[in-house]
mmCIF file of C-alpha atoms in Angstrom:
data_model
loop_
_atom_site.group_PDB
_atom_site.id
_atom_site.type_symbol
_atom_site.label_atom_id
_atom_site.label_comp_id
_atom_site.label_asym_id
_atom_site.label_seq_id
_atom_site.Cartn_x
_atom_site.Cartn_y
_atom_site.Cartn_z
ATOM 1 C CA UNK A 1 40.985 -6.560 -18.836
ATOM 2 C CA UNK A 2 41.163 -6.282 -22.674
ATOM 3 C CA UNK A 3 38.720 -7.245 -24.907
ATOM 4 C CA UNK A 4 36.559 -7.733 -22.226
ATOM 5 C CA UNK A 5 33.017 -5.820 -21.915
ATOM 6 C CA UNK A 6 31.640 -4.522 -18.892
ATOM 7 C CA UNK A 7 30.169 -7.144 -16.862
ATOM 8 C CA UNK A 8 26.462 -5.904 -14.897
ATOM 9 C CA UNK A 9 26.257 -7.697 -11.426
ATOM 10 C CA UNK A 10 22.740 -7.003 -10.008
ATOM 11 C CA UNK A 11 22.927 -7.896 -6.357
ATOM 12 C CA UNK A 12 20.077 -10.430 -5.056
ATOM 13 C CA UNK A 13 18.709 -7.691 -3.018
ATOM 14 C CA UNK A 14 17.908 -5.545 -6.247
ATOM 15 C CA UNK A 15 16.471 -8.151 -8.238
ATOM 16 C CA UNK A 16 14.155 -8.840 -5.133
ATOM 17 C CA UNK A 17 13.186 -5.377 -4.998
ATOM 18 C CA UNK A 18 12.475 -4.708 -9.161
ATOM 19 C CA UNK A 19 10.879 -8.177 -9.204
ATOM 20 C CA UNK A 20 8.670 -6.862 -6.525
ATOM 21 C CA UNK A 21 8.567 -3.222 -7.691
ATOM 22 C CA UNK A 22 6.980 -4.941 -11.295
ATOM 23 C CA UNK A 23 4.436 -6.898 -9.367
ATOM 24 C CA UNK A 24 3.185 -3.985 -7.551
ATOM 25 C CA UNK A 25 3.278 -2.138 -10.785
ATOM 26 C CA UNK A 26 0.984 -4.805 -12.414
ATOM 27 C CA UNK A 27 -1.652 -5.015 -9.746
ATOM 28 C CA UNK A 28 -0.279 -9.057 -9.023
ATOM 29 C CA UNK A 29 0.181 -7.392 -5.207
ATOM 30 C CA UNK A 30 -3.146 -6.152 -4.145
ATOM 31 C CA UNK A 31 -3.510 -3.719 -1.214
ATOM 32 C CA UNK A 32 -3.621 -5.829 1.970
ATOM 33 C CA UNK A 33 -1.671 -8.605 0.642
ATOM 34 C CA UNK A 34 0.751 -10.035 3.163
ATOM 35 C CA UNK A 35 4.511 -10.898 2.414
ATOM 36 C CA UNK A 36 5.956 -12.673 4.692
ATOM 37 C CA UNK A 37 9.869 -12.769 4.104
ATOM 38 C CA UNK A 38 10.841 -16.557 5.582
ATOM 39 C CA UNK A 39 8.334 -17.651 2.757
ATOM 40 C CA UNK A 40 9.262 -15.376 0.120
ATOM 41 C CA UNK A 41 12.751 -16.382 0.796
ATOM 42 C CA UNK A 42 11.724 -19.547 0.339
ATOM 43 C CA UNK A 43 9.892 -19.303 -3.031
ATOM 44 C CA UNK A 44 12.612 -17.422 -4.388
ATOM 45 C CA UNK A 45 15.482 -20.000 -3.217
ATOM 46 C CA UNK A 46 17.419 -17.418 -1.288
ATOM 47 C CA UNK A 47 18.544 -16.328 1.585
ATOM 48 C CA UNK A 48 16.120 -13.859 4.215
ATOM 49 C CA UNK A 49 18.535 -11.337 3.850
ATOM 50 C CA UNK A 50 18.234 -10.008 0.547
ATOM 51 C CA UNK A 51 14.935 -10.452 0.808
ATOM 52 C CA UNK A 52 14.365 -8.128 3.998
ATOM 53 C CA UNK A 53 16.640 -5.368 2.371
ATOM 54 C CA UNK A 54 14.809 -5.877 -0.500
ATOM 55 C CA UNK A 55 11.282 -5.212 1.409
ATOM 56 C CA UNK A 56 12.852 -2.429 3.875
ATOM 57 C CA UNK A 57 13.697 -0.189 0.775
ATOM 58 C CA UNK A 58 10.351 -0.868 -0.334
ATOM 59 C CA UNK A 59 9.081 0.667 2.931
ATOM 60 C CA UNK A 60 11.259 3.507 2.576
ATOM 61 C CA UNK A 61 9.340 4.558 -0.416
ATOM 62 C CA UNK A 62 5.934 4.093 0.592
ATOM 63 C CA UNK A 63 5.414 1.023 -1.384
ATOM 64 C CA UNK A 64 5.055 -1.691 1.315
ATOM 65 C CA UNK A 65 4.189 -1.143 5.121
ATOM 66 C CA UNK A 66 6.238 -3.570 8.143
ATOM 67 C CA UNK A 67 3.579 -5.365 9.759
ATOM 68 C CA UNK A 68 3.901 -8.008 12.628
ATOM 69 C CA UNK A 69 6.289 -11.175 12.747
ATOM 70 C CA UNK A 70 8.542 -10.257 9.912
ATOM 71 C CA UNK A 71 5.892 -9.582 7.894
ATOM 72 C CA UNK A 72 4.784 -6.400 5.404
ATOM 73 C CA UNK A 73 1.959 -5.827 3.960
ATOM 74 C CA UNK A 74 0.912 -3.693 0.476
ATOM 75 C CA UNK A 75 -0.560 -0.187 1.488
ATOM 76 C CA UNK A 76 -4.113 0.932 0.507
ATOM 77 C CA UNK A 77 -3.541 3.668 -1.664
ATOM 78 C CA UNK A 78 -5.630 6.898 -1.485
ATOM 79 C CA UNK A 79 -7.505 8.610 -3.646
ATOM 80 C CA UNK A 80 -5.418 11.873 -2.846
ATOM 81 C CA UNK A 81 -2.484 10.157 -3.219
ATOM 82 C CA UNK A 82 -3.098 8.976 -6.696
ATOM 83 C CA UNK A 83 -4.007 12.286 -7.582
ATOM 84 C CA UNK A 84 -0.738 13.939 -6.420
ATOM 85 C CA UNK A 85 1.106 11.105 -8.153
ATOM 86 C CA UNK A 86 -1.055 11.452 -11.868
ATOM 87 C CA UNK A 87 -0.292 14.935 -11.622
ATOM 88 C CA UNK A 88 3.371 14.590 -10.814
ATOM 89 C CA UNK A 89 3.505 12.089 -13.698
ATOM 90 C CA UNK A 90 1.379 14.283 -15.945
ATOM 91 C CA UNK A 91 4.184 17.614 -15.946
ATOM 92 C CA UNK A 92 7.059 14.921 -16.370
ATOM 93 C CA UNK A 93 5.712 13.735 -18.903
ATOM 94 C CA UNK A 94 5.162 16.930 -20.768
ATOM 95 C CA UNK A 95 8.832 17.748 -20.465
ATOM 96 C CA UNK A 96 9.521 14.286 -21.483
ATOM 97 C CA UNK A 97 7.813 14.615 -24.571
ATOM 98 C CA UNK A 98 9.143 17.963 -24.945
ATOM 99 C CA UNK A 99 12.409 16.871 -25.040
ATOM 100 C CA UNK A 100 12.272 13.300 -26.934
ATOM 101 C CA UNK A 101 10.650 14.934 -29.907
ATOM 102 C CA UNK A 102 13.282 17.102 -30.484
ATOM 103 C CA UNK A 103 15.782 13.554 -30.804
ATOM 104 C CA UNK A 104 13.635 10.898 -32.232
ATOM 105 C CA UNK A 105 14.947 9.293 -35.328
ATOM 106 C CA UNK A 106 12.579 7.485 -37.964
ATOM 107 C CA UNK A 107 13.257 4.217 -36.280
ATOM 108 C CA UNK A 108 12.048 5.648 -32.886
ATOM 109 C CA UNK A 109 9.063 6.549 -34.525
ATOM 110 C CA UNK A 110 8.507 3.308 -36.303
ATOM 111 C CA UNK A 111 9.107 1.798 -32.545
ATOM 112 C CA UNK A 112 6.907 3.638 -30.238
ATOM 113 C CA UNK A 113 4.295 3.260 -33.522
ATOM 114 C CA UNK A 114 4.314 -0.699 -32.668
ATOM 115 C CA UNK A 115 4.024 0.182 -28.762
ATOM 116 C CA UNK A 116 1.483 2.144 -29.512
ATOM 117 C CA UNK A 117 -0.613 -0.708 -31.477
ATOM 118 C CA UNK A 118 0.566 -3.497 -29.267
ATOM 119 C CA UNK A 119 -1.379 -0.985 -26.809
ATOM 120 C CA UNK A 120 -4.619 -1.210 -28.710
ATOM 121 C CA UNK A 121 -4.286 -4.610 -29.572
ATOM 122 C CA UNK A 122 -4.423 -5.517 -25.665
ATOM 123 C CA UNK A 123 -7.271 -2.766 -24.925
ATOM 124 C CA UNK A 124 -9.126 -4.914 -27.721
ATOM 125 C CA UNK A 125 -7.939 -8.170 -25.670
ATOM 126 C CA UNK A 126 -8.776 -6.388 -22.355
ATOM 127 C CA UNK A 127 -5.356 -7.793 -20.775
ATOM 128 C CA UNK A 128 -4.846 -5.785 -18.256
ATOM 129 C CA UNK A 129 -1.396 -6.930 -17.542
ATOM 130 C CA UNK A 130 -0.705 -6.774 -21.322
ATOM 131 C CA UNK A 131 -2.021 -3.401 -21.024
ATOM 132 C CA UNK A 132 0.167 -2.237 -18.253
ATOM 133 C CA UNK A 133 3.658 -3.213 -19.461
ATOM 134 C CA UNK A 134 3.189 -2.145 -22.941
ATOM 135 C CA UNK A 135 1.704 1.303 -21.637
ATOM 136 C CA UNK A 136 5.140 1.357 -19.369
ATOM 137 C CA UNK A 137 7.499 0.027 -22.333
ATOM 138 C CA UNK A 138 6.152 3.322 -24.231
ATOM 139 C CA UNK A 139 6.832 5.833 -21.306
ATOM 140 C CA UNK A 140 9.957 4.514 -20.841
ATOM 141 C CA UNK A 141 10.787 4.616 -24.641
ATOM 142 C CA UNK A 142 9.552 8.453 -24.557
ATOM 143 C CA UNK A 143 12.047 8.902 -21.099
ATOM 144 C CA UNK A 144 15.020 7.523 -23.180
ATOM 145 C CA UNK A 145 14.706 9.612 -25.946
ATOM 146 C CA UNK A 146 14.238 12.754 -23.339
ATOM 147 C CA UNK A 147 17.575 12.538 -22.249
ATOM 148 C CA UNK A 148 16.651 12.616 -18.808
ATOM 149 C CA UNK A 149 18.550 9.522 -17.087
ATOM 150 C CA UNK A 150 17.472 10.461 -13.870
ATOM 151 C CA UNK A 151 13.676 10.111 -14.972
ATOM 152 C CA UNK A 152 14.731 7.115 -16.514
#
């Protein structure tokens, strides 16, 4: 229709899963910790099935296990594993960089600048939380600027 912007419809399934992707990325899942999906359904006001698509593509990336009576569970992860991810992460990153420093503008700079003392405010602090989404604001600011949408 004219005059009218594009309109972003996330379905209930995906905000279950980035909701849930962010609290395993914060640490507010532990490994071992038990979802159960009638009661997350529940907390959330919703429906079980959004929820249950939202945890089985979860389990299709390795970030949640299917345990018994509709239940899943947050994996241990390994030391190896960690190590294959860090250096996975590390030569993205490097290409990242790479390629966002050959686009940033002034006002980039002057952003990831405040990212980057927000950072050291919160190391100060010693919020962890605070620490984790401000260190993952400023990778994804240096993705952006990359060019890469698929790292993105």
């Amino acid at each position: 229709m004219p005059g009218m912007g594009k309109m972003k419809h996330v379905s209930l399934t995906l905000q279950v899963e980035n909701d849930l992707k962010h609290q395993l990325s914060i640490g507010a899942l532990k490994p071992g910790a038990r979802l159960i999906t009638k009661n997350l359904a529940e907390q959330l006001g919703m429906s079980i099935t959004p929820v249950r698509e939202a945890l089985l593509r979860l389990v299709s990336v390795n970030a949640l296990s299917v345990a018994p009576a509709q239940a899943f569970t947050v994996p241990e992860v390994r030391k190896r594993q960690l190590d294959e991810i860090n250096r996975i992460r590390y030569e993205l990153e490097l290409m990242a960089v790479a390629l966002a420093v050959e686009n940033l503008t002034p006002q980039d700079l002057a952003e990831l600048q405040e990212l980057l003392e927000k950072l050291q405010q919160a190391q100060e602090k010693g919020d962890m939380e605070q620490i984790i989404n401000v260190n993952r604001l400023f990778r994804l600011a240096i993705y952006h600027r990359s060019n890469m949408p698929i790292l993105c």
